[in-house]
């Protein structure tokens, strides 16, 4: 049996039909990206729904289909569930045309979560790129809720341009909680006084103690590959480099076979993995 | 000589200078000086004659290229301890290929590139350390540039994918 | 004749005409009896009501990409090994409506799909097929999530298994440890001799079906005939795969073996193998809407890892080449499946060999990757 990071929610019958949730707020975050705040229409469900940081819902728009979207809000405030959605395909582009009051279907939460509990007492480096900050934000909130339980906390975040940075209004609030927030962009503009470069390079600024640090990373796979490289170069054990993967998903529960990488169903044993699980496969072309 | 002392203090703090002997550091300090650049001011412009190799002490220097119609686009920022203008040490290119502008109030060590080249040619041990260091800088910049080139964050709809 | 007391595990014999009464008892108990039946020169599974519907006197000639029915020269009913269809279509149907929504007053309401699940009696299930059902049980009925369609159908089936005494030309169940004799997981099991069927009782349901039938004790000569036939069957497999235990490791450690490109040059990525495979379970969803927008449904349909869109997502296709998709299929079926479900996905039925238009032989491909000489 492979080591898995188990989700907190369990149920036995497969979730087939969606549960309805109303869009209570739409927050544009960047061009082509908005956060949809949802509340379940059923009051009891609104109160009982729980998720762990890193998990996702299958978001359903009747007639169009579903998309797997990571939950990007605070797990301690689960009555209002935030989904930061990038408009890239059929379903998400249709969602982009919805308004407050419209209804979406949700199935979930599915998948494994960031092992926040397990790495208490450690220094944490959160390395995110682009939309990858969205599934990490719940982990950031959870760490901040127990700030004293962690050592040095650093967030390294990169996006294409300054306008593509997600949640910029929160960076100072995080800095005020004794978190170092290093931000970089691929290309700057005339008014940008921040860094221009790529996320993996920012590791040069850090001092990591291999047995006392953990890296949580999410972003384009190439970026994660280089982050992993930087972690390994600093002698971090493979189990202390944690990443979140993305694959074509249909059922979210390990039945339809689409999201497999090697022996793992990304919706079941993932999307959060530690590098040791993926090391044999992640560099095999087209696997 | 107090400026020289301040300079020497800074040399001792910068990681890659720590590999050098005291004598070598003294030699470098002889043709170096500190530069203060306020926010918004250029350090050098595209096309300028190359004359100095810089190391950032404080602040942030943006490497920018002028894009007709777009203005100046920043393609890299040098942080404290980063090298700026590394190509002045290599014999190939003789003018700046990009501009450098302080985006924060910045302080840099400026080393006379011609003097440094002559010193390295005369003292191979020193030359080896300096060139190795420059090679590392170039390698890191190349990696950054490649990842930027891949445009990892591009919208999938904009990228033609070979199915 | 003294009354024979039947229990679980009892073994008795019935004369062949009694078989029709057995099917009759199943029908009376509310089962739809499905069994092997010849249609359009091939063997399918269809509703049957008696011996007359079975492929009496038939056997088959099979090879990579080749299938022909042949006269067996005897009058037995169960010599013919399975054709392209498997029992999978009944437990995991090719098209299933997952939900149906109606729009009322601006709200989407779920239409009740609570139809009674069908009650099938599977007649003539081969040991490899029993193993395949057991494999799919592990896929669809789990401790974390269970598929309700599969579970409700599975709970309602009756299985009459049949030992294979005449394995086919592409069969390798003996290598995979799944046959040619069935060892459990059935309600009744049948061994066909020329004069009689030998029956073993596997469950209470099986016991009930026999209750008013004329049964005989199994004489020593019938015992012996069955044992000898079994021995011959074990030795008559059409294909072999030695050292199956080593296969998962070999495949997963050779993800960049040149054989993948080699087989990809022959493979048409047509998905035939996954359709005929009794354990393949990939599926896709279709979301459909009525023209007036008042009704939307989600349908589950069989999919295949050979389909070019299987691993496609916004941002690209993870497996755009036939080589990568063939590798996915074989490493899943014969390697990573074991880590996922505790057993291998292949039961040695040979369907993927027979029904591959390019004649690709899974046993040969594995041997090639293991470095053995192949045809």
PDB file of C-alpha atoms in Angstrom, chain A:
ATOM      1  CA  UNK A   1       0.000   0.000   0.000  1.00  0.00           C
ATOM      2  CA  UNK A   2       1.569   3.292  -1.004  1.00  0.00           C
ATOM      3  CA  UNK A   3       1.900   6.046   1.517  1.00  0.00           C
ATOM      4  CA  UNK A   4      -0.958   8.456   0.964  1.00  0.00           C
ATOM      5  CA  UNK A   5      -1.935  11.747   2.451  1.00  0.00           C
ATOM      6  CA  UNK A   6      -5.541  11.085   3.338  1.00  0.00           C
ATOM      7  CA  UNK A   7      -8.300  13.603   2.831  1.00  0.00           C
ATOM      8  CA  UNK A   8     -10.332  14.523   5.850  1.00  0.00           C
ATOM      9  CA  UNK A   9     -13.732  13.919   4.274  1.00  0.00           C
ATOM     10  CA  UNK A  10     -14.864  10.329   3.663  1.00  0.00           C
ATOM     11  CA  UNK A  11     -18.068   8.837   2.389  1.00  0.00           C
ATOM     12  CA  UNK A  12     -18.878   5.445   0.873  1.00  0.00           C
ATOM     13  CA  UNK A  13     -21.305   5.956  -1.967  1.00  0.00           C
ATOM     14  CA  UNK A  14     -19.754   7.713  -4.884  1.00  0.00           C
ATOM     15  CA  UNK A  15     -20.844  11.287  -5.351  1.00  0.00           C
ATOM     16  CA  UNK A  16     -22.626  11.288  -8.651  1.00  0.00           C
ATOM     17  CA  UNK A  17     -25.046  14.177  -8.793  1.00  0.00           C
ATOM     18  CA  UNK A  18     -23.895  17.686  -7.915  1.00  0.00           C
ATOM     19  CA  UNK A  19     -24.953  19.660  -4.864  1.00  0.00           C
ATOM     20  CA  UNK A  20     -26.159  23.148  -5.648  1.00  0.00           C
ATOM     21  CA  UNK A  21     -24.345  26.286  -4.537  1.00  0.00           C
ATOM     22  CA  UNK A  22     -25.078  29.929  -5.215  1.00  0.00           C
ATOM     23  CA  UNK A  23     -22.482  32.436  -6.383  1.00  0.00           C
ATOM     24  CA  UNK A  24     -22.505  35.078  -3.658  1.00  0.00           C
ATOM     25  CA  UNK A  25     -19.543  37.088  -4.924  1.00  0.00           C
ATOM     26  CA  UNK A  26     -17.235  37.216  -7.938  1.00  0.00           C
ATOM     27  CA  UNK A  27     -13.818  38.794  -7.379  1.00  0.00           C
ATOM     28  CA  UNK A  28     -11.712  39.456 -10.490  1.00  0.00           C
ATOM     29  CA  UNK A  29      -8.137  38.614  -9.562  1.00  0.00           C
ATOM     30  CA  UNK A  30      -6.215  39.016 -12.831  1.00  0.00           C
ATOM     31  CA  UNK A  31      -6.957  38.955 -16.527  1.00  0.00           C
ATOM     32  CA  UNK A  32      -8.764  35.714 -17.209  1.00  0.00           C
ATOM     33  CA  UNK A  33      -8.900  34.753 -13.520  1.00  0.00           C
ATOM     34  CA  UNK A  34     -11.646  35.360 -10.968  1.00  0.00           C
ATOM     35  CA  UNK A  35     -12.523  33.931  -7.590  1.00  0.00           C
ATOM     36  CA  UNK A  36     -16.062  32.627  -7.274  1.00  0.00           C
ATOM     37  CA  UNK A  37     -17.377  32.601  -3.708  1.00  0.00           C
ATOM     38  CA  UNK A  38     -20.026  29.903  -3.310  1.00  0.00           C
ATOM     39  CA  UNK A  39     -22.511  29.018  -0.599  1.00  0.00           C
ATOM     40  CA  UNK A  40     -24.458  25.786  -0.655  1.00  0.00           C
ATOM     41  CA  UNK A  41     -28.165  26.363  -1.106  1.00  0.00           C
ATOM     42  CA  UNK A  42     -28.913  23.692   1.483  1.00  0.00           C
ATOM     43  CA  UNK A  43     -28.403  25.263   4.902  1.00  0.00           C
ATOM     44  CA  UNK A  44     -27.415  22.044   6.622  1.00  0.00           C
ATOM     45  CA  UNK A  45     -24.812  21.330   3.994  1.00  0.00           C
ATOM     46  CA  UNK A  46     -23.468  24.849   4.271  1.00  0.00           C
ATOM     47  CA  UNK A  47     -22.835  24.213   7.942  1.00  0.00           C
ATOM     48  CA  UNK A  48     -21.460  20.697   7.644  1.00  0.00           C
ATOM     49  CA  UNK A  49     -19.162  20.982   4.619  1.00  0.00           C
ATOM     50  CA  UNK A  50     -15.476  20.736   5.444  1.00  0.00           C
ATOM     51  CA  UNK A  51     -12.362  20.637   3.322  1.00  0.00           C
ATOM     52  CA  UNK A  52      -8.623  20.399   3.872  1.00  0.00           C
ATOM     53  CA  UNK A  53      -6.098  22.743   2.182  1.00  0.00           C
ATOM     54  CA  UNK A  54      -5.124  21.424  -1.235  1.00  0.00           C
ATOM     55  CA  UNK A  55      -8.400  19.635  -1.950  1.00  0.00           C
ATOM     56  CA  UNK A  56     -10.596  20.403  -4.926  1.00  0.00           C
ATOM     57  CA  UNK A  57     -14.241  20.336  -5.972  1.00  0.00           C
ATOM     58  CA  UNK A  58     -15.663  19.256  -9.309  1.00  0.00           C
ATOM     59  CA  UNK A  59     -17.537  22.412 -10.287  1.00  0.00           C
ATOM     60  CA  UNK A  60     -20.526  21.760 -12.545  1.00  0.00           C
ATOM     61  CA  UNK A  61     -22.352  24.047 -14.934  1.00  0.00           C
ATOM     62  CA  UNK A  62     -25.467  22.292 -16.248  1.00  0.00           C
ATOM     63  CA  UNK A  63     -25.245  21.561 -19.933  1.00  0.00           C
ATOM     64  CA  UNK A  64     -21.535  22.297 -20.121  1.00  0.00           C
ATOM     65  CA  UNK A  65     -19.891  19.854 -17.771  1.00  0.00           C
ATOM     66  CA  UNK A  66     -17.462  19.921 -14.908  1.00  0.00           C
ATOM     67  CA  UNK A  67     -14.036  21.304 -14.138  1.00  0.00           C
ATOM     68  CA  UNK A  68     -11.754  20.325 -11.278  1.00  0.00           C
ATOM     69  CA  UNK A  69     -11.084  23.508  -9.331  1.00  0.00           C
ATOM     70  CA  UNK A  70      -8.921  23.767  -6.216  1.00  0.00           C
ATOM     71  CA  UNK A  71     -10.485  25.407  -3.214  1.00  0.00           C
ATOM     72  CA  UNK A  72      -8.626  28.650  -2.501  1.00  0.00           C
ATOM     73  CA  UNK A  73     -10.304  29.884   0.688  1.00  0.00           C
ATOM     74  CA  UNK A  74      -9.772  29.417   4.413  1.00  0.00           C
ATOM     75  CA  UNK A  75     -10.599  25.901   5.649  1.00  0.00           C
ATOM     76  CA  UNK A  76     -11.676  27.409   8.974  1.00  0.00           C
ATOM     77  CA  UNK A  77     -14.410  29.378   7.242  1.00  0.00           C
ATOM     78  CA  UNK A  78     -16.027  26.659   5.134  1.00  0.00           C
ATOM     79  CA  UNK A  79     -19.495  28.197   4.846  1.00  0.00           C
ATOM     80  CA  UNK A  80     -18.284  30.341   2.000  1.00  0.00           C
ATOM     81  CA  UNK A  81     -16.108  28.391  -0.392  1.00  0.00           C
ATOM     82  CA  UNK A  82     -13.739  30.249  -2.690  1.00  0.00           C
ATOM     83  CA  UNK A  83     -12.725  28.835  -6.072  1.00  0.00           C
ATOM     84  CA  UNK A  84     -10.136  30.809  -8.032  1.00  0.00           C
ATOM     85  CA  UNK A  85     -10.900  29.906 -11.620  1.00  0.00           C
ATOM     86  CA  UNK A  86      -8.745  30.470 -14.687  1.00  0.00           C
ATOM     87  CA  UNK A  87     -10.831  30.668 -17.862  1.00  0.00           C
ATOM     88  CA  UNK A  88      -9.152  28.218 -20.220  1.00  0.00           C
ATOM     89  CA  UNK A  89     -11.681  25.718 -21.581  1.00  0.00           C
ATOM     90  CA  UNK A  90     -15.281  25.133 -22.450  1.00  0.00           C
ATOM     91  CA  UNK A  91     -16.630  24.864 -18.937  1.00  0.00           C
ATOM     92  CA  UNK A  92     -14.580  27.603 -17.301  1.00  0.00           C
ATOM     93  CA  UNK A  93     -15.263  30.044 -20.128  1.00  0.00           C
ATOM     94  CA  UNK A  94     -18.972  29.400 -19.669  1.00  0.00           C
ATOM     95  CA  UNK A  95     -18.575  30.009 -15.925  1.00  0.00           C
ATOM     96  CA  UNK A  96     -16.902  33.334 -16.711  1.00  0.00           C
ATOM     97  CA  UNK A  97     -20.218  34.528 -18.115  1.00  0.00           C
ATOM     98  CA  UNK A  98     -22.149  33.884 -14.884  1.00  0.00           C
ATOM     99  CA  UNK A  99     -23.198  36.493 -12.337  1.00  0.00           C
ATOM    100  CA  UNK A 100     -23.933  36.754  -8.634  1.00  0.00           C
ATOM    101  CA  UNK A 101     -26.999  34.732  -7.804  1.00  0.00           C
ATOM    102  CA  UNK A 102     -26.334  32.104 -10.460  1.00  0.00           C
ATOM    103  CA  UNK A 103     -26.046  28.536  -9.325  1.00  0.00           C
ATOM    104  CA  UNK A 104     -23.250  26.005  -9.815  1.00  0.00           C
ATOM    105  CA  UNK A 105     -23.080  22.351  -8.880  1.00  0.00           C
ATOM    106  CA  UNK A 106     -20.342  21.072  -6.589  1.00  0.00           C
ATOM    107  CA  UNK A 107     -19.033  17.563  -5.965  1.00  0.00           C
ATOM    108  CA  UNK A 108     -16.338  17.166  -3.395  1.00  0.00           C
ATOM    109  CA  UNK A 109     -14.078  17.801  -1.631  1.00  0.00           C
ATOM    110  CA  UNK A 110     -11.747  15.335  -3.263  1.00  0.00           C
ATOM    111  CA  UNK A 111      -8.081  14.524  -3.117  1.00  0.00           C
ATOM    112  CA  UNK A 112      -5.216  14.676  -0.658  1.00  0.00           C
ATOM    113  CA  UNK A 113      -4.165  17.782   1.240  1.00  0.00           C
ATOM    114  CA  UNK A 114      -1.039  19.734   2.109  1.00  0.00           C
ATOM    115  CA  UNK A 115       0.497  17.996   5.152  1.00  0.00           C
ATOM    116  CA  UNK A 116       0.403  21.052   7.386  1.00  0.00           C
ATOM    117  CA  UNK A 117      -0.057  19.102  10.617  1.00  0.00           C
ATOM    118  CA  UNK A 118       2.780  16.713   9.862  1.00  0.00           C
ATOM    119  CA  UNK A 119       5.371  19.459   9.424  1.00  0.00           C
ATOM    120  CA  UNK A 120       4.703  21.500  12.539  1.00  0.00           C
ATOM    121  CA  UNK A 121       7.940  22.731  14.043  1.00  0.00           C
ATOM    122  CA  UNK A 122       9.559  23.110  10.639  1.00  0.00           C
ATOM    123  CA  UNK A 123      10.576  26.009   8.427  1.00  0.00           C
ATOM    124  CA  UNK A 124       8.150  26.208   5.513  1.00  0.00           C
ATOM    125  CA  UNK A 125       8.871  27.461   2.004  1.00  0.00           C
ATOM    126  CA  UNK A 126       5.813  27.945  -0.178  1.00  0.00           C
ATOM    127  CA  UNK A 127       6.875  28.220  -3.828  1.00  0.00           C
ATOM    128  CA  UNK A 128       3.996  29.108  -6.114  1.00  0.00           C
ATOM    129  CA  UNK A 129       3.659  30.154  -9.740  1.00  0.00           C
ATOM    130  CA  UNK A 130       0.705  31.738 -11.503  1.00  0.00           C
ATOM    131  CA  UNK A 131      -2.605  30.118 -10.617  1.00  0.00           C
ATOM    132  CA  UNK A 132      -0.622  27.740  -8.355  1.00  0.00           C
ATOM    133  CA  UNK A 133      -0.982  30.165  -5.471  1.00  0.00           C
ATOM    134  CA  UNK A 134      -4.709  29.399  -5.343  1.00  0.00           C
ATOM    135  CA  UNK A 135      -4.500  25.836  -3.940  1.00  0.00           C
ATOM    136  CA  UNK A 136      -1.726  26.963  -1.595  1.00  0.00           C
ATOM    137  CA  UNK A 137      -3.631  29.861  -0.099  1.00  0.00           C
ATOM    138  CA  UNK A 138      -5.690  27.613   2.213  1.00  0.00           C
ATOM    139  CA  UNK A 139      -2.398  26.163   3.482  1.00  0.00           C
ATOM    140  CA  UNK A 140      -1.076  29.671   4.127  1.00  0.00           C
ATOM    141  CA  UNK A 141      -4.199  30.496   6.123  1.00  0.00           C
ATOM    142  CA  UNK A 142      -3.886  27.310   8.100  1.00  0.00           C
ATOM    143  CA  UNK A 143      -0.225  27.984   8.907  1.00  0.00           C
ATOM    144  CA  UNK A 144      -1.048  31.541   9.950  1.00  0.00           C
ATOM    145  CA  UNK A 145      -3.780  30.229  12.231  1.00  0.00           C
ATOM    146  CA  UNK A 146      -1.048  28.334  14.076  1.00  0.00           C
ATOM    147  CA  UNK A 147       1.880  30.634  13.336  1.00  0.00           C
ATOM    148  CA  UNK A 148       3.730  29.833  16.532  1.00  0.00           C
ATOM    149  CA  UNK A 149       3.823  26.139  15.578  1.00  0.00           C
ATOM    150  CA  UNK A 150       6.108  26.828  12.629  1.00  0.00           C
ATOM    151  CA  UNK A 151       9.604  28.220  12.249  1.00  0.00           C
ATOM    152  CA  UNK A 152      10.611  30.491   9.432  1.00  0.00           C
ATOM    153  CA  UNK A 153       7.844  30.801   6.831  1.00  0.00           C
ATOM    154  CA  UNK A 154       8.715  32.078   3.353  1.00  0.00           C
ATOM    155  CA  UNK A 155       6.416  32.528   0.389  1.00  0.00           C
ATOM    156  CA  UNK A 156       8.040  32.737  -3.036  1.00  0.00           C
ATOM    157  CA  UNK A 157       5.532  33.669  -5.707  1.00  0.00           C
ATOM    158  CA  UNK A 158       5.899  34.385  -9.403  1.00  0.00           C
ATOM    159  CA  UNK A 159       3.573  35.260 -12.256  1.00  0.00           C
ATOM    160  CA  UNK A 160       3.907  36.393 -15.829  1.00  0.00           C
ATOM    161  CA  UNK A 161       3.461  40.104 -15.245  1.00  0.00           C
ATOM    162  CA  UNK A 162       2.551  42.298 -12.260  1.00  0.00           C
ATOM    163  CA  UNK A 163      -1.083  42.323 -13.407  1.00  0.00           C
ATOM    164  CA  UNK A 164      -1.170  38.522 -13.210  1.00  0.00           C
ATOM    165  CA  UNK A 165      -0.211  38.306  -9.552  1.00  0.00           C
ATOM    166  CA  UNK A 166      -2.972  36.771  -7.472  1.00  0.00           C
ATOM    167  CA  UNK A 167      -4.160  38.216  -4.157  1.00  0.00           C
ATOM    168  CA  UNK A 168      -1.595  41.088  -4.025  1.00  0.00           C
ATOM    169  CA  UNK A 169      -3.596  42.882  -1.355  1.00  0.00           C
ATOM    170  CA  UNK A 170      -2.875  40.057   1.078  1.00  0.00           C
ATOM    171  CA  UNK A 171       0.932  40.036   0.865  1.00  0.00           C
ATOM    172  CA  UNK A 172       1.429  42.777   3.459  1.00  0.00           C
ATOM    173  CA  UNK A 173      -1.057  41.131   5.814  1.00  0.00           C
ATOM    174  CA  UNK A 174       1.048  37.966   5.551  1.00  0.00           C
ATOM    175  CA  UNK A 175       4.258  39.946   6.066  1.00  0.00           C
ATOM    176  CA  UNK A 176       2.766  41.344   9.236  1.00  0.00           C
ATOM    177  CA  UNK A 177       2.448  37.812  10.557  1.00  0.00           C
ATOM    178  CA  UNK A 178       6.200  37.275  10.328  1.00  0.00           C
ATOM    179  CA  UNK A 179       6.143  35.681   6.898  1.00  0.00           C
ATOM    180  CA  UNK A 180       8.724  36.640   4.276  1.00  0.00           C
ATOM    181  CA  UNK A 181       6.927  37.201   0.974  1.00  0.00           C
ATOM    182  CA  UNK A 182       9.207  37.331  -2.087  1.00  0.00           C
ATOM    183  CA  UNK A 183       7.422  38.190  -5.306  1.00  0.00           C
ATOM    184  CA  UNK A 184       8.791  38.036  -8.835  1.00  0.00           C
ATOM    185  CA  UNK A 185       7.437  38.380 -12.358  1.00  0.00           C
ATOM    186  CA  UNK A 186       8.633  37.040 -15.727  1.00  0.00           C
ATOM    187  CA  UNK A 187       8.614  40.529 -17.131  1.00  0.00           C
ATOM    188  CA  UNK A 188       8.107  43.835 -15.425  1.00  0.00           C
ATOM    189  CA  UNK A 189       6.575  47.073 -16.565  1.00  0.00           C
ATOM    190  CA  UNK A 190       7.593  50.706 -16.082  1.00  0.00           C
ATOM    191  CA  UNK A 191       5.890  51.019 -12.702  1.00  0.00           C
ATOM    192  CA  UNK A 192       7.051  47.699 -11.231  1.00  0.00           C
ATOM    193  CA  UNK A 193       9.741  48.087  -8.585  1.00  0.00           C
ATOM    194  CA  UNK A 194       9.644  44.457  -7.525  1.00  0.00           C
ATOM    195  CA  UNK A 195      11.815  41.591  -8.719  1.00  0.00           C
ATOM    196  CA  UNK A 196      11.952  40.302 -12.270  1.00  0.00           C
ATOM    197  CA  UNK A 197      13.059  36.706 -12.609  1.00  0.00           C
ATOM    198  CA  UNK A 198      11.689  33.227 -11.984  1.00  0.00           C
ATOM    199  CA  UNK A 199      10.567  31.443  -8.815  1.00  0.00           C
ATOM    200  CA  UNK A 200      13.299  28.777  -8.582  1.00  0.00           C
ATOM    201  CA  UNK A 201      16.019  31.443  -8.608  1.00  0.00           C
ATOM    202  CA  UNK A 202      14.628  32.975  -5.452  1.00  0.00           C
ATOM    203  CA  UNK A 203      15.868  29.907  -3.607  1.00  0.00           C
ATOM    204  CA  UNK A 204      19.339  31.480  -3.797  1.00  0.00           C
ATOM    205  CA  UNK A 205      18.167  33.988  -1.194  1.00  0.00           C
ATOM    206  CA  UNK A 206      17.176  31.282   1.272  1.00  0.00           C
ATOM    207  CA  UNK A 207      19.078  29.290   3.858  1.00  0.00           C
ATOM    208  CA  UNK A 208      17.388  25.912   4.202  1.00  0.00           C
ATOM    209  CA  UNK A 209      18.170  23.343   6.865  1.00  0.00           C
ATOM    210  CA  UNK A 210      17.505  20.017   5.155  1.00  0.00           C
ATOM    211  CA  UNK A 211      16.043  18.180   8.144  1.00  0.00           C
ATOM    212  CA  UNK A 212      14.057  21.112   9.416  1.00  0.00           C
ATOM    213  CA  UNK A 213      12.520  22.494   6.232  1.00  0.00           C
ATOM    214  CA  UNK A 214       9.660  21.574   3.963  1.00  0.00           C
ATOM    215  CA  UNK A 215       8.803  22.965   0.527  1.00  0.00           C
ATOM    216  CA  UNK A 216       5.189  23.168  -0.662  1.00  0.00           C
ATOM    217  CA  UNK A 217       5.006  23.965  -4.345  1.00  0.00           C
ATOM    218  CA  UNK A 218       2.337  24.409  -7.000  1.00  0.00           C
ATOM    219  CA  UNK A 219       2.486  25.943 -10.442  1.00  0.00           C
ATOM    220  CA  UNK A 220       3.375  24.998 -14.021  1.00  0.00           C
ATOM    221  CA  UNK A 221       5.043  21.573 -14.020  1.00  0.00           C
ATOM    222  CA  UNK A 222       8.276  22.908 -15.448  1.00  0.00           C
ATOM    223  CA  UNK A 223       8.503  25.467 -12.650  1.00  0.00           C
ATOM    224  CA  UNK A 224       7.845  22.772 -10.057  1.00  0.00           C
ATOM    225  CA  UNK A 225      10.533  20.595 -11.611  1.00  0.00           C
ATOM    226  CA  UNK A 226      13.098  23.359 -11.071  1.00  0.00           C
ATOM    227  CA  UNK A 227      11.845  24.058  -7.568  1.00  0.00           C
ATOM    228  CA  UNK A 228      12.280  20.366  -6.811  1.00  0.00           C
ATOM    229  CA  UNK A 229      15.781  20.602  -8.264  1.00  0.00           C
ATOM    230  CA  UNK A 230      16.603  23.529  -5.989  1.00  0.00           C
ATOM    231  CA  UNK A 231      15.246  21.606  -2.993  1.00  0.00           C
ATOM    232  CA  UNK A 232      17.257  18.499  -3.805  1.00  0.00           C
ATOM    233  CA  UNK A 233      20.375  20.617  -4.441  1.00  0.00           C
ATOM    234  CA  UNK A 234      19.981  21.898  -0.886  1.00  0.00           C
ATOM    235  CA  UNK A 235      19.853  18.285   0.318  1.00  0.00           C
ATOM    236  CA  UNK A 236      16.190  18.243   1.279  1.00  0.00           C
ATOM    237  CA  UNK A 237      14.921  14.654   1.536  1.00  0.00           C
ATOM    238  CA  UNK A 238      12.385  13.759  -1.168  1.00  0.00           C
ATOM    239  CA  UNK A 239       9.554  13.454   1.405  1.00  0.00           C
ATOM    240  CA  UNK A 240      10.051  17.089   2.367  1.00  0.00           C
ATOM    241  CA  UNK A 241       9.369  18.410  -1.121  1.00  0.00           C
ATOM    242  CA  UNK A 242       5.596  18.459  -1.562  1.00  0.00           C
ATOM    243  CA  UNK A 243       3.876  19.307  -4.826  1.00  0.00           C
ATOM    244  CA  UNK A 244       0.404  19.436  -6.322  1.00  0.00           C
ATOM    245  CA  UNK A 245      -0.234  17.941  -9.768  1.00  0.00           C
ATOM    246  CA  UNK A 246      -2.978  18.440 -12.274  1.00  0.00           C
ATOM    247  CA  UNK A 247      -4.374  16.005 -14.840  1.00  0.00           C
ATOM    248  CA  UNK A 248      -7.536  15.538 -16.918  1.00  0.00           C
ATOM    249  CA  UNK A 249     -10.251  14.647 -14.415  1.00  0.00           C
ATOM    250  CA  UNK A 250     -13.770  13.392 -14.907  1.00  0.00           C
ATOM    251  CA  UNK A 251     -15.027  11.635 -11.804  1.00  0.00           C
ATOM    252  CA  UNK A 252     -12.799  12.940  -9.029  1.00  0.00           C
ATOM    253  CA  UNK A 253     -13.033   9.672  -7.111  1.00  0.00           C
ATOM    254  CA  UNK A 254     -10.660   7.225  -8.761  1.00  0.00           C
ATOM    255  CA  UNK A 255     -13.115   5.400 -11.040  1.00  0.00           C
ATOM    256  CA  UNK A 256     -12.787   6.803 -14.526  1.00  0.00           C
ATOM    257  CA  UNK A 257      -9.096   6.202 -15.010  1.00  0.00           C
ATOM    258  CA  UNK A 258      -8.232   9.534 -16.603  1.00  0.00           C
ATOM    259  CA  UNK A 259      -6.030  11.205 -14.031  1.00  0.00           C
ATOM    260  CA  UNK A 260      -3.471   8.440 -13.524  1.00  0.00           C
ATOM    261  CA  UNK A 261       0.273   8.905 -13.344  1.00  0.00           C
ATOM    262  CA  UNK A 262       1.880   5.545 -12.826  1.00  0.00           C
ATOM    263  CA  UNK A 263       0.033   3.812  -9.992  1.00  0.00           C
ATOM    264  CA  UNK A 264      -1.518   6.994  -8.625  1.00  0.00           C
ATOM    265  CA  UNK A 265      -4.925   8.461  -9.310  1.00  0.00           C
ATOM    266  CA  UNK A 266      -4.293  12.170  -8.952  1.00  0.00           C
ATOM    267  CA  UNK A 267      -7.810  12.633  -7.624  1.00  0.00           C
ATOM    268  CA  UNK A 268      -7.287   9.989  -4.927  1.00  0.00           C
ATOM    269  CA  UNK A 269      -3.618   9.648  -3.971  1.00  0.00           C
ATOM    270  CA  UNK A 270      -3.097  13.237  -5.071  1.00  0.00           C
ATOM    271  CA  UNK A 271      -3.205  15.981  -6.140  1.00  0.00           C
ATOM    272  CA  UNK A 272      -0.762  16.587  -3.297  1.00  0.00           C
ATOM    273  CA  UNK A 273       2.232  14.229  -3.412  1.00  0.00           C
ATOM    274  CA  UNK A 274       5.687  14.232  -1.946  1.00  0.00           C
ATOM    275  CA  UNK A 275       8.466  14.014  -4.490  1.00  0.00           C
ATOM    276  CA  UNK A 276       9.515  10.523  -3.388  1.00  0.00           C
ATOM    277  CA  UNK A 277       6.216   9.184  -4.749  1.00  0.00           C
ATOM    278  CA  UNK A 278       6.713  10.756  -8.157  1.00  0.00           C
ATOM    279  CA  UNK A 279      10.485  10.583  -8.614  1.00  0.00           C
ATOM    280  CA  UNK A 280      10.414   7.450 -10.840  1.00  0.00           C
ATOM    281  CA  UNK A 281       7.864   8.954 -13.251  1.00  0.00           C
ATOM    282  CA  UNK A 282       7.953  12.681 -13.309  1.00  0.00           C
ATOM    283  CA  UNK A 283      10.817  12.976 -15.770  1.00  0.00           C
ATOM    284  CA  UNK A 284       9.703  10.192 -18.126  1.00  0.00           C
ATOM    285  CA  UNK A 285       8.505  11.841 -21.317  1.00  0.00           C
ATOM    286  CA  UNK A 286       4.764  11.522 -21.983  1.00  0.00           C
ATOM    287  CA  UNK A 287       4.178   9.072 -19.152  1.00  0.00           C
TER     288      UNK A 287
END
